[in-house]
């Protein structure tokens, strides 16, 4: 708010009254169903009435003077009110000064802006503003809520009204505090004088009492009590008691350390058990996937198998196409028997080439020509064999399926894809 000192003239008071009168106009409410802004409002986007409280509350006078020197917006020696009015007027439009103030406020109150950004509804904004006012936190929430994309015109009006009344209360409170301080200072002087007189009287009474002390038996009794306490200290009884308490505390500390170690061991065991359970669940998922793939393959029709499945004669067999002869390149040699058993159950004659480990790659063209299709696990074959298979299949127009996974389940899935006509000459990322 533009609060002017009481020493200013009638013209200054007129400016203040005009500022308040223009600010009391209610903000225009958006039409029903109108969507909120797509982004947070900038300083120059706000209602004109909001610039005065924002500049006056969110910026200190030192910051205002810094902007004034930087942009040369006021004459040297200008008072604070004149500088405030000039900055408020410039903030209503987009210009280098308003952009600089916008960046400064965003940086200064970034924590408040981030906190209010989590609030999505107008009711939440209003409740948070009331909570901030109750805590005496005004400047940051004022900037955050006035620029919030979800803040309604009614909420901005409520914030403005609260800040308006707060400025009156602060001004009235300062005047009352000033009068109260003067009264308390006067009362303090009087109390100090009375206390000084009372202390002087007490000193005189004390001197008289000490001079006329006659009951020395009380003094001797007190001295005897002090001697007994001193004897306990000198005999070491007090030290023994303190030692016993210290030993008890040490025992409690050791038991606490043992409990802490047991808790840490239990936490480590729990972590290991969770990791083991996670690995078991992963193994279970893999085995389930393999089982499902095998079941789907086994459900396929079983055409008649070749008389010599997997023999050398399959390379040039004229009935290879009708017998559904498949060339398998690479894979795991230890699983070859299982590959063949699965192929036989599907009525497929399986020809195998190890991908160049022991067999020569020169045999691949002949085997490819004699097969109906070629399957190749890309993670169980050398790069050289891979490119040989790919180039030869393209040359003779032979269907080829590249896939990942050299296990039995991977082979079963590949056979299922072949049965559906899914094959290509693409690489491992596309096949």
GROMACS .gro file of C-alpha atoms in nm:
model
  431
    1UNK     CA    1   0.000   0.000   0.000
    2UNK     CA    2   0.109   0.358  -0.051
    3UNK     CA    3   0.121   0.469   0.312
    4UNK     CA    4   0.239   0.829   0.346
    5UNK     CA    5   0.402   0.971   0.662
    6UNK     CA    6   0.185   1.200   0.878
    7UNK     CA    7   0.420   1.498   0.810
    8UNK     CA    8   0.329   1.520   0.438
    9UNK     CA    9   0.102   1.797   0.306
   10UNK     CA   10  -0.250   1.795   0.171
   11UNK     CA   11  -0.135   1.712  -0.183
   12UNK     CA   12   0.032   1.392  -0.065
   13UNK     CA   13  -0.275   1.288   0.132
   14UNK     CA   14  -0.488   1.352  -0.175
   15UNK     CA   15  -0.266   1.118  -0.378
   16UNK     CA   16  -0.302   0.849  -0.113
   17UNK     CA   17  -0.680   0.885  -0.099
   18UNK     CA   18  -0.700   0.868  -0.479
   19UNK     CA   19  -0.486   0.554  -0.479
   20UNK     CA   20  -0.711   0.388  -0.221
   21UNK     CA   21  -1.028   0.497  -0.404
   22UNK     CA   22  -0.908   0.344  -0.733
   23UNK     CA   23  -0.805   0.026  -0.552
   24UNK     CA   24  -1.147  -0.035  -0.395
   25UNK     CA   25  -1.301  -0.116  -0.733
   26UNK     CA   26  -1.383  -0.488  -0.745
   27UNK     CA   27  -1.181  -0.695  -0.989
   28UNK     CA   28  -1.379  -0.811  -1.294
   29UNK     CA   29  -1.477  -1.175  -1.261
   30UNK     CA   30  -1.417  -1.409  -1.556
   31UNK     CA   31  -1.719  -1.530  -1.753
   32UNK     CA   32  -1.868  -1.862  -1.643
   33UNK     CA   33  -1.690  -2.155  -1.802
   34UNK     CA   34  -1.393  -1.942  -1.908
   35UNK     CA   35  -1.067  -2.129  -1.880
   36UNK     CA   36  -0.784  -1.995  -1.663
   37UNK     CA   37  -0.461  -1.854  -1.810
   38UNK     CA   38  -0.220  -2.092  -1.973
   39UNK     CA   39   0.073  -1.949  -1.774
   40UNK     CA   40   0.142  -1.748  -1.462
   41UNK     CA   41   0.072  -1.377  -1.488
   42UNK     CA   42   0.360  -1.132  -1.529
   43UNK     CA   43   0.392  -0.807  -1.337
   44UNK     CA   44   0.254  -0.599  -1.624
   45UNK     CA   45  -0.039  -0.840  -1.671
   46UNK     CA   46  -0.182  -0.769  -1.324
   47UNK     CA   47  -0.464  -0.528  -1.239
   48UNK     CA   48  -0.338  -0.171  -1.190
   49UNK     CA   49  -0.458  -0.172  -0.830
   50UNK     CA   50  -0.226  -0.464  -0.742
   51UNK     CA   51   0.097  -0.292  -0.847
   52UNK     CA   52   0.099  -0.057  -0.548
   53UNK     CA   53   0.080  -0.328  -0.275
   54UNK     CA   54   0.318  -0.557  -0.464
   55UNK     CA   55   0.587  -0.289  -0.513
   56UNK     CA   56   0.540  -0.153  -0.159
   57UNK     CA   57   0.535  -0.492   0.016
   58UNK     CA   58   0.761  -0.719  -0.193
   59UNK     CA   59   1.046  -0.470  -0.256
   60UNK     CA   60   1.249  -0.293   0.009
   61UNK     CA   61   1.345   0.072  -0.026
   62UNK     CA   62   1.707  -0.029  -0.082
   63UNK     CA   63   1.595  -0.244  -0.377
   64UNK     CA   64   1.383   0.042  -0.514
   65UNK     CA   65   1.679   0.280  -0.495
   66UNK     CA   66   1.891   0.017  -0.671
   67UNK     CA   67   1.641  -0.002  -0.959
   68UNK     CA   68   1.625   0.379  -0.967
   69UNK     CA   69   2.003   0.411  -1.007
   70UNK     CA   70   2.013   0.130  -1.261
   71UNK     CA   71   1.738   0.267  -1.487
   72UNK     CA   72   1.772   0.639  -1.393
   73UNK     CA   73   1.400   0.677  -1.325
   74UNK     CA   74   1.413   0.953  -1.060
   75UNK     CA   75   1.605   1.266  -0.980
   76UNK     CA   76   1.884   1.250  -0.721
   77UNK     CA   77   1.752   1.317  -0.373
   78UNK     CA   78   1.394   1.210  -0.450
   79UNK     CA   79   1.201   1.092  -0.142
   80UNK     CA   80   1.083   0.734  -0.094
   81UNK     CA   81   0.719   0.808  -0.178
   82UNK     CA   82   0.804   0.974  -0.511
   83UNK     CA   83   1.028   0.682  -0.605
   84UNK     CA   84   0.753   0.433  -0.508
   85UNK     CA   85   0.493   0.612  -0.722
   86UNK     CA   86   0.725   0.621  -1.025
   87UNK     CA   87   0.808   0.249  -1.002
   88UNK     CA   88   0.438   0.160  -0.960
   89UNK     CA   89   0.351   0.360  -1.271
   90UNK     CA   90   0.624   0.195  -1.480
   91UNK     CA   91   0.532  -0.153  -1.356
   92UNK     CA   92   0.190  -0.132  -1.522
   93UNK     CA   93   0.342  -0.177  -1.869
   94UNK     CA   94   0.607  -0.404  -2.009
   95UNK     CA   95   0.941  -0.223  -2.027
   96UNK     CA   96   1.301  -0.288  -1.920
   97UNK     CA   97   1.227  -0.181  -1.560
   98UNK     CA   98   0.915  -0.398  -1.521
   99UNK     CA   99   1.097  -0.695  -1.675
  100UNK     CA  100   1.388  -0.647  -1.433
  101UNK     CA  101   1.148  -0.623  -1.135
  102UNK     CA  102   0.967  -0.937  -1.262
  103UNK     CA  103   1.292  -1.136  -1.271
  104UNK     CA  104   1.397  -1.003  -0.931
  105UNK     CA  105   1.066  -1.098  -0.765
  106UNK     CA  106   1.067  -1.444  -0.925
  107UNK     CA  107   1.417  -1.508  -0.790
  108UNK     CA  108   1.354  -1.353  -0.449
  109UNK     CA  109   1.032  -1.545  -0.382
  110UNK     CA  110   1.102  -1.863  -0.576
  111UNK     CA  111   1.033  -2.080  -0.268
  112UNK     CA  112   0.690  -1.924  -0.214
  113UNK     CA  113   0.611  -1.953  -0.586
  114UNK     CA  114   0.708  -2.322  -0.583
  115UNK     CA  115   0.496  -2.386  -0.273
  116UNK     CA  116   0.188  -2.216  -0.418
  117UNK     CA  117   0.241  -2.384  -0.757
  118UNK     CA  118   0.143  -2.715  -0.595
  119UNK     CA  119  -0.203  -2.574  -0.520
  120UNK     CA  120  -0.446  -2.630  -0.807
  121UNK     CA  121  -0.777  -2.478  -0.694
  122UNK     CA  122  -0.886  -2.130  -0.596
  123UNK     CA  123  -1.009  -2.251  -0.256
  124UNK     CA  124  -0.669  -2.400  -0.174
  125UNK     CA  125  -0.500  -2.071  -0.266
  126UNK     CA  126  -0.734  -1.876  -0.039
  127UNK     CA  127  -0.683  -2.112   0.257
  128UNK     CA  128  -0.304  -2.101   0.218
  129UNK     CA  129  -0.311  -1.720   0.202
  130UNK     CA  130  -0.511  -1.703   0.527
  131UNK     CA  131  -0.264  -1.941   0.693
  132UNK     CA  132   0.030  -1.727   0.576
  133UNK     CA  133  -0.135  -1.410   0.712
  134UNK     CA  134  -0.185  -1.583   1.047
  135UNK     CA  135   0.190  -1.663   1.054
  136UNK     CA  136   0.285  -1.308   0.954
  137UNK     CA  137   0.419  -1.426   0.616
  138UNK     CA  138   0.294  -1.173   0.360
  139UNK     CA  139   0.543  -1.065   0.091
  140UNK     CA  140   0.624  -1.402  -0.071
  141UNK     CA  141   0.264  -1.535  -0.064
  142UNK     CA  142   0.139  -1.202  -0.204
  143UNK     CA  143   0.358  -1.232  -0.514
  144UNK     CA  144   0.291  -1.604  -0.556
  145UNK     CA  145  -0.088  -1.581  -0.534
  146UNK     CA  146  -0.127  -1.267  -0.750
  147UNK     CA  147   0.065  -1.435  -1.036
  148UNK     CA  148  -0.083  -1.784  -0.988
  149UNK     CA  149  -0.262  -1.918  -1.294
  150UNK     CA  150  -0.552  -2.052  -1.085
  151UNK     CA  151  -0.610  -1.741  -0.873
  152UNK     CA  152  -0.957  -1.597  -0.941
  153UNK     CA  153  -1.045  -1.230  -0.941
  154UNK     CA  154  -1.233  -1.279  -0.613
  155UNK     CA  155  -0.925  -1.427  -0.447
  156UNK     CA  156  -0.703  -1.142  -0.573
  157UNK     CA  157  -0.961  -0.894  -0.440
  158UNK     CA  158  -0.963  -1.071  -0.102
  159UNK     CA  159  -0.581  -1.064  -0.088
  160UNK     CA  160  -0.583  -0.696  -0.175
  161UNK     CA  161  -0.848  -0.621   0.091
  162UNK     CA  162  -0.657  -0.816   0.358
  163UNK     CA  163  -0.335  -0.634   0.275
  164UNK     CA  164  -0.519  -0.300   0.268
  165UNK     CA  165  -0.658  -0.350   0.620
  166UNK     CA  166  -0.326  -0.487   0.739
  167UNK     CA  167  -0.155  -0.162   0.636
  168UNK     CA  168  -0.410   0.035   0.843
  169UNK     CA  169  -0.357  -0.192   1.140
  170UNK     CA  170   0.020  -0.168   1.111
  171UNK     CA  171   0.004   0.214   1.094
  172UNK     CA  172  -0.234   0.237   1.389
  173UNK     CA  173  -0.025  -0.013   1.582
  174UNK     CA  174   0.293   0.187   1.525
  175UNK     CA  175   0.126   0.506   1.656
  176UNK     CA  176  -0.008   0.322   1.960
  177UNK     CA  177   0.330   0.162   2.021
  178UNK     CA  178   0.498   0.502   2.007
  179UNK     CA  179   0.264   0.645   2.271
  180UNK     CA  180   0.296   0.331   2.481
  181UNK     CA  181   0.677   0.347   2.458
  182UNK     CA  182   0.681   0.707   2.579
  183UNK     CA  183   0.460   0.616   2.874
  184UNK     CA  184   0.672   0.312   2.960
  185UNK     CA  185   0.994   0.515   2.943
  186UNK     CA  186   0.848   0.767   3.186
  187UNK     CA  187   0.726   0.489   3.414
  188UNK     CA  188   1.067   0.320   3.393
  189UNK     CA  189   1.242   0.636   3.514
  190UNK     CA  190   1.003   0.662   3.809
  191UNK     CA  191   1.045   0.294   3.896
  192UNK     CA  192   1.424   0.321   3.882
  193UNK     CA  193   1.415   0.616   4.120
  194UNK     CA  194   1.184   0.431   4.361
  195UNK     CA  195   1.402   0.122   4.340
  196UNK     CA  196   1.709   0.325   4.416
  197UNK     CA  197   1.547   0.467   4.729
  198UNK     CA  198   1.423   0.123   4.835
  199UNK     CA  199   1.767  -0.033   4.786
  200UNK     CA  200   1.925   0.239   4.996
  201UNK     CA  201   1.675   0.172   5.276
  202UNK     CA  202   1.739  -0.203   5.253
  203UNK     CA  203   2.113  -0.152   5.273
  204UNK     CA  204   2.067   0.051   5.588
  205UNK     CA  205   1.846  -0.218   5.741
  206UNK     CA  206   2.096  -0.489   5.648
  207UNK     CA  207   2.382  -0.301   5.805
  208UNK     CA  208   2.179  -0.257   6.122
  209UNK     CA  209   2.085  -0.626   6.128
  210UNK     CA  210   2.442  -0.741   6.077
  211UNK     CA  211   2.566  -0.501   6.343
  212UNK     CA  212   2.301  -0.614   6.597
  213UNK     CA  213   2.310  -0.990   6.521
  214UNK     CA  214   2.290  -1.165   6.854
  215UNK     CA  215   2.168  -1.514   6.774
  216UNK     CA  216   2.495  -1.686   6.697
  217UNK     CA  217   2.354  -2.036   6.764
  218UNK     CA  218   2.176  -2.035   6.430
  219UNK     CA  219   2.500  -1.941   6.265
  220UNK     CA  220   2.683  -2.223   6.441
  221UNK     CA  221   2.411  -2.475   6.343
  222UNK     CA  222   2.439  -2.375   5.982
  223UNK     CA  223   2.815  -2.403   6.001
  224UNK     CA  224   2.785  -2.755   6.148
  225UNK     CA  225   2.559  -2.860   5.861
  226UNK     CA  226   2.806  -2.726   5.610
  227UNK     CA  227   3.087  -2.914   5.782
  228UNK     CA  228   2.893  -3.242   5.749
  229UNK     CA  229   2.839  -3.188   5.378
  230UNK     CA  230   3.205  -3.104   5.339
  231UNK     CA  231   3.300  -3.424   5.524
  232UNK     CA  232   3.091  -3.631   5.279
  233UNK     CA  233   3.278  -3.477   4.990
  234UNK     CA  234   3.615  -3.529   5.157
  235UNK     CA  235   3.539  -3.892   5.247
  236UNK     CA  236   3.452  -3.974   4.888
  237UNK     CA  237   3.091  -4.086   4.948
  238UNK     CA  238   2.960  -3.841   4.690
  239UNK     CA  239   3.218  -3.959   4.437
  240UNK     CA  240   3.117  -4.322   4.501
  241UNK     CA  241   2.752  -4.241   4.438
  242UNK     CA  242   2.841  -4.056   4.119
  243UNK     CA  243   3.056  -4.352   4.007
  244UNK     CA  244   2.771  -4.594   4.064
  245UNK     CA  245   2.537  -4.376   3.858
  246UNK     CA  246   2.801  -4.356   3.585
  247UNK     CA  247   2.839  -4.736   3.577
  248UNK     CA  248   2.461  -4.774   3.548
  249UNK     CA  249   2.459  -4.529   3.259
  250UNK     CA  250   2.743  -4.716   3.087
  251UNK     CA  251   2.551  -5.044   3.119
  252UNK     CA  252   2.243  -4.885   2.966
  253UNK     CA  253   2.459  -4.745   2.686
  254UNK     CA  254   2.609  -5.088   2.610
  255UNK     CA  255   2.265  -5.250   2.604
  256UNK     CA  256   2.147  -4.979   2.369
  257UNK     CA  257   2.446  -5.045   2.141
  258UNK     CA  258   2.367  -5.419   2.139
  259UNK     CA  259   2.006  -5.348   2.049
  260UNK     CA  260   2.123  -5.115   1.771
  261UNK     CA  261   2.352  -5.383   1.627
  262UNK     CA  262   2.073  -5.641   1.638
  263UNK     CA  263   1.842  -5.397   1.462
  264UNK     CA  264   2.102  -5.332   1.192
  265UNK     CA  265   2.153  -5.705   1.139
  266UNK     CA  266   1.777  -5.756   1.116
  267UNK     CA  267   1.755  -5.476   0.859
  268UNK     CA  268   2.034  -5.632   0.652
  269UNK     CA  269   1.863  -5.973   0.670
  270UNK     CA  270   1.535  -5.816   0.564
  271UNK     CA  271   1.704  -5.641   0.273
  272UNK     CA  272   1.869  -5.966   0.160
  273UNK     CA  273   1.537  -6.151   0.191
  274UNK     CA  274   1.363  -5.885  -0.018
  275UNK     CA  275   1.635  -5.906  -0.282
  276UNK     CA  276   1.608  -6.284  -0.288
  277UNK     CA  277   1.230  -6.257  -0.322
  278UNK     CA  278   1.273  -6.011  -0.608
  279UNK     CA  279   1.511  -6.247  -0.789
  280UNK     CA  280   1.274  -6.538  -0.729
  281UNK     CA  281   0.984  -6.335  -0.869
  282UNK     CA  282   1.193  -6.245  -1.174
  283UNK     CA  283   1.284  -6.612  -1.226
  284UNK     CA  284   0.918  -6.704  -1.185
  285UNK     CA  285   0.817  -6.450  -1.450
  286UNK     CA  286   1.079  -6.581  -1.692
  287UNK     CA  287   0.971  -6.940  -1.637
  288UNK     CA  288   0.603  -6.843  -1.677
  289UNK     CA  289   0.681  -6.672  -2.006
  290UNK     CA  290   0.871  -6.978  -2.127
  291UNK     CA  291   0.585  -7.206  -2.024
  292UNK     CA  292   0.327  -6.991  -2.203
  293UNK     CA  293   0.537  -6.982  -2.521
  294UNK     CA  294   0.581  -7.360  -2.515
  295UNK     CA  295   0.211  -7.417  -2.457
  296UNK     CA  296   0.116  -7.194  -2.747
  297UNK     CA  297   0.357  -7.376  -2.975
  298UNK     CA  298   0.238  -7.719  -2.864
  299UNK     CA  299  -0.120  -7.622  -2.939
  300UNK     CA  300  -0.037  -7.572  -3.306
  301UNK     CA  301  -0.124  -7.842  -3.558
  302UNK     CA  302   0.130  -8.124  -3.598
  303UNK     CA  303   0.189  -8.198  -3.967
  304UNK     CA  304   0.383  -8.508  -4.071
  305UNK     CA  305   0.757  -8.486  -4.013
  306UNK     CA  306   1.031  -8.562  -4.263
  307UNK     CA  307   1.157  -8.920  -4.287
  308UNK     CA  308   1.510  -8.804  -4.210
  309UNK     CA  309   1.462  -8.497  -3.988
  310UNK     CA  310   1.773  -8.284  -3.962
  311UNK     CA  311   1.980  -8.501  -4.199
  312UNK     CA  312   2.234  -8.384  -4.450
  313UNK     CA  313   1.998  -8.468  -4.738
  314UNK     CA  314   1.764  -8.185  -4.633
  315UNK     CA  315   2.001  -7.933  -4.788
  316UNK     CA  316   1.897  -8.036  -5.143
  317UNK     CA  317   1.565  -8.205  -5.076
  318UNK     CA  318   1.311  -8.118  -5.351
  319UNK     CA  319   1.027  -8.170  -5.104
  320UNK     CA  320   1.180  -7.932  -4.845
  321UNK     CA  321   0.913  -7.668  -4.890
  322UNK     CA  322   0.621  -7.906  -4.842
  323UNK     CA  323   0.799  -8.075  -4.552
  324UNK     CA  324   0.845  -7.735  -4.379
  325UNK     CA  325   1.221  -7.753  -4.346
  326UNK     CA  326   1.374  -7.481  -4.124
  327UNK     CA  327   1.741  -7.387  -4.098
  328UNK     CA  328   1.849  -7.287  -3.745
  329UNK     CA  329   2.178  -7.092  -3.738
  330UNK     CA  330   2.363  -7.041  -3.410
  331UNK     CA  331   2.197  -7.105  -3.072
  332UNK     CA  332   2.316  -7.323  -2.788
  333UNK     CA  333   2.469  -7.654  -2.888
  334UNK     CA  334   2.364  -7.810  -2.556
  335UNK     CA  335   1.997  -7.745  -2.638
  336UNK     CA  336   2.008  -7.874  -2.997
  337UNK     CA  337   1.833  -8.200  -2.904
  338UNK     CA  338   1.551  -8.009  -2.740
  339UNK     CA  339   1.526  -7.781  -3.045
  340UNK     CA  340   1.484  -8.090  -3.266
  341UNK     CA  341   1.227  -8.254  -3.038
  342UNK     CA  342   1.016  -7.941  -3.034
  343UNK     CA  343   1.046  -7.903  -3.414
  344UNK     CA  344   0.943  -8.264  -3.465
  345UNK     CA  345   0.632  -8.218  -3.252
  346UNK     CA  346   0.541  -7.927  -3.475
  347UNK     CA  347   0.602  -8.130  -3.790
  348UNK     CA  348   0.907  -7.922  -3.883
  349UNK     CA  349   1.234  -8.062  -4.011
  350UNK     CA  350   1.517  -7.875  -3.839
  351UNK     CA  351   1.857  -7.822  -4.000
  352UNK     CA  352   2.126  -7.675  -3.774
  353UNK     CA  353   2.441  -7.480  -3.847
  354UNK     CA  354   2.653  -7.362  -3.552
  355UNK     CA  355   2.724  -7.021  -3.709
  356UNK     CA  356   3.091  -7.082  -3.784
  357UNK     CA  357   3.211  -7.221  -3.452
  358UNK     CA  358   3.306  -7.561  -3.597
  359UNK     CA  359   3.122  -7.572  -3.929
  360UNK     CA  360   3.235  -7.366  -4.223
  361UNK     CA  361   3.031  -7.064  -4.324
  362UNK     CA  362   3.068  -7.173  -4.688
  363UNK     CA  363   2.793  -7.433  -4.630
  364UNK     CA  364   2.535  -7.165  -4.540
  365UNK     CA  365   2.428  -7.076  -4.900
  366UNK     CA  366   2.348  -7.439  -4.982
  367UNK     CA  367   2.161  -7.495  -4.654
  368UNK     CA  368   1.964  -7.174  -4.697
  369UNK     CA  369   1.855  -7.268  -5.048
  370UNK     CA  370   1.733  -7.610  -4.925
  371UNK     CA  371   1.525  -7.468  -4.635
  372UNK     CA  372   1.178  -7.314  -4.631
  373UNK     CA  373   1.283  -7.051  -4.378
  374UNK     CA  374   1.578  -6.949  -4.166
  375UNK     CA  375   1.573  -6.858  -3.796
  376UNK     CA  376   1.867  -6.699  -3.620
  377UNK     CA  377   1.903  -6.598  -3.251
  378UNK     CA  378   2.103  -6.276  -3.270
  379UNK     CA  379   2.243  -6.313  -2.917
  380UNK     CA  380   2.390  -6.657  -3.001
  381UNK     CA  381   2.564  -6.594  -3.334
  382UNK     CA  382   2.878  -6.417  -3.450
  383UNK     CA  383   2.862  -6.093  -3.648
  384UNK     CA  384   3.018  -6.259  -3.950
  385UNK     CA  385   2.759  -6.538  -3.957
  386UNK     CA  386   2.480  -6.289  -3.903
  387UNK     CA  387   2.574  -6.086  -4.210
  388UNK     CA  388   2.627  -6.403  -4.416
  389UNK     CA  389   2.275  -6.524  -4.332
  390UNK     CA  390   2.116  -6.186  -4.394
  391UNK     CA  391   2.285  -6.123  -4.731
  392UNK     CA  392   2.222  -6.477  -4.861
  393UNK     CA  393   1.852  -6.469  -4.760
  394UNK     CA  394   1.810  -6.141  -4.944
  395UNK     CA  395   1.988  -6.277  -5.247
  396UNK     CA  396   1.770  -6.589  -5.284
  397UNK     CA  397   1.450  -6.434  -5.140
  398UNK     CA  398   1.430  -6.677  -4.850
  399UNK     CA  399   1.213  -6.585  -4.543
  400UNK     CA  400   1.436  -6.517  -4.245
  401UNK     CA  401   1.349  -6.443  -3.882
  402UNK     CA  402   1.601  -6.278  -3.651
  403UNK     CA  403   1.506  -6.284  -3.282
  404UNK     CA  404   1.659  -6.253  -2.936
  405UNK     CA  405   1.684  -6.544  -2.694
  406UNK     CA  406   1.875  -6.866  -2.755
  407UNK     CA  407   1.677  -7.079  -2.508
  408UNK     CA  408   1.402  -7.330  -2.577
  409UNK     CA  409   1.132  -7.076  -2.503
  410UNK     CA  410   1.287  -6.833  -2.750
  411UNK     CA  411   1.299  -7.105  -3.014
  412UNK     CA  412   0.934  -7.194  -2.944
  413UNK     CA  413   0.831  -6.830  -2.979
  414UNK     CA  414   1.022  -6.809  -3.310
  415UNK     CA  415   0.843  -7.117  -3.441
  416UNK     CA  416   0.510  -6.966  -3.339
  417UNK     CA  417   0.591  -6.644  -3.526
  418UNK     CA  418   0.689  -6.843  -3.836
  419UNK     CA  419   0.357  -7.027  -3.820
  420UNK     CA  420   0.179  -6.691  -3.827
  421UNK     CA  421   0.387  -6.571  -4.121
  422UNK     CA  422   0.584  -6.319  -3.919
  423UNK     CA  423   0.934  -6.300  -4.068
  424UNK     CA  424   1.159  -6.047  -4.236
  425UNK     CA  425   1.516  -5.981  -4.338
  426UNK     CA  426   1.553  -5.700  -4.081
  427UNK     CA  427   1.810  -5.680  -3.805
  428UNK     CA  428   1.760  -5.780  -3.439
  429UNK     CA  429   1.590  -5.455  -3.346
  430UNK     CA  430   1.322  -5.502  -3.616
  431UNK     CA  431   1.280  -5.878  -3.669
   0.00000   0.00000   0.00000
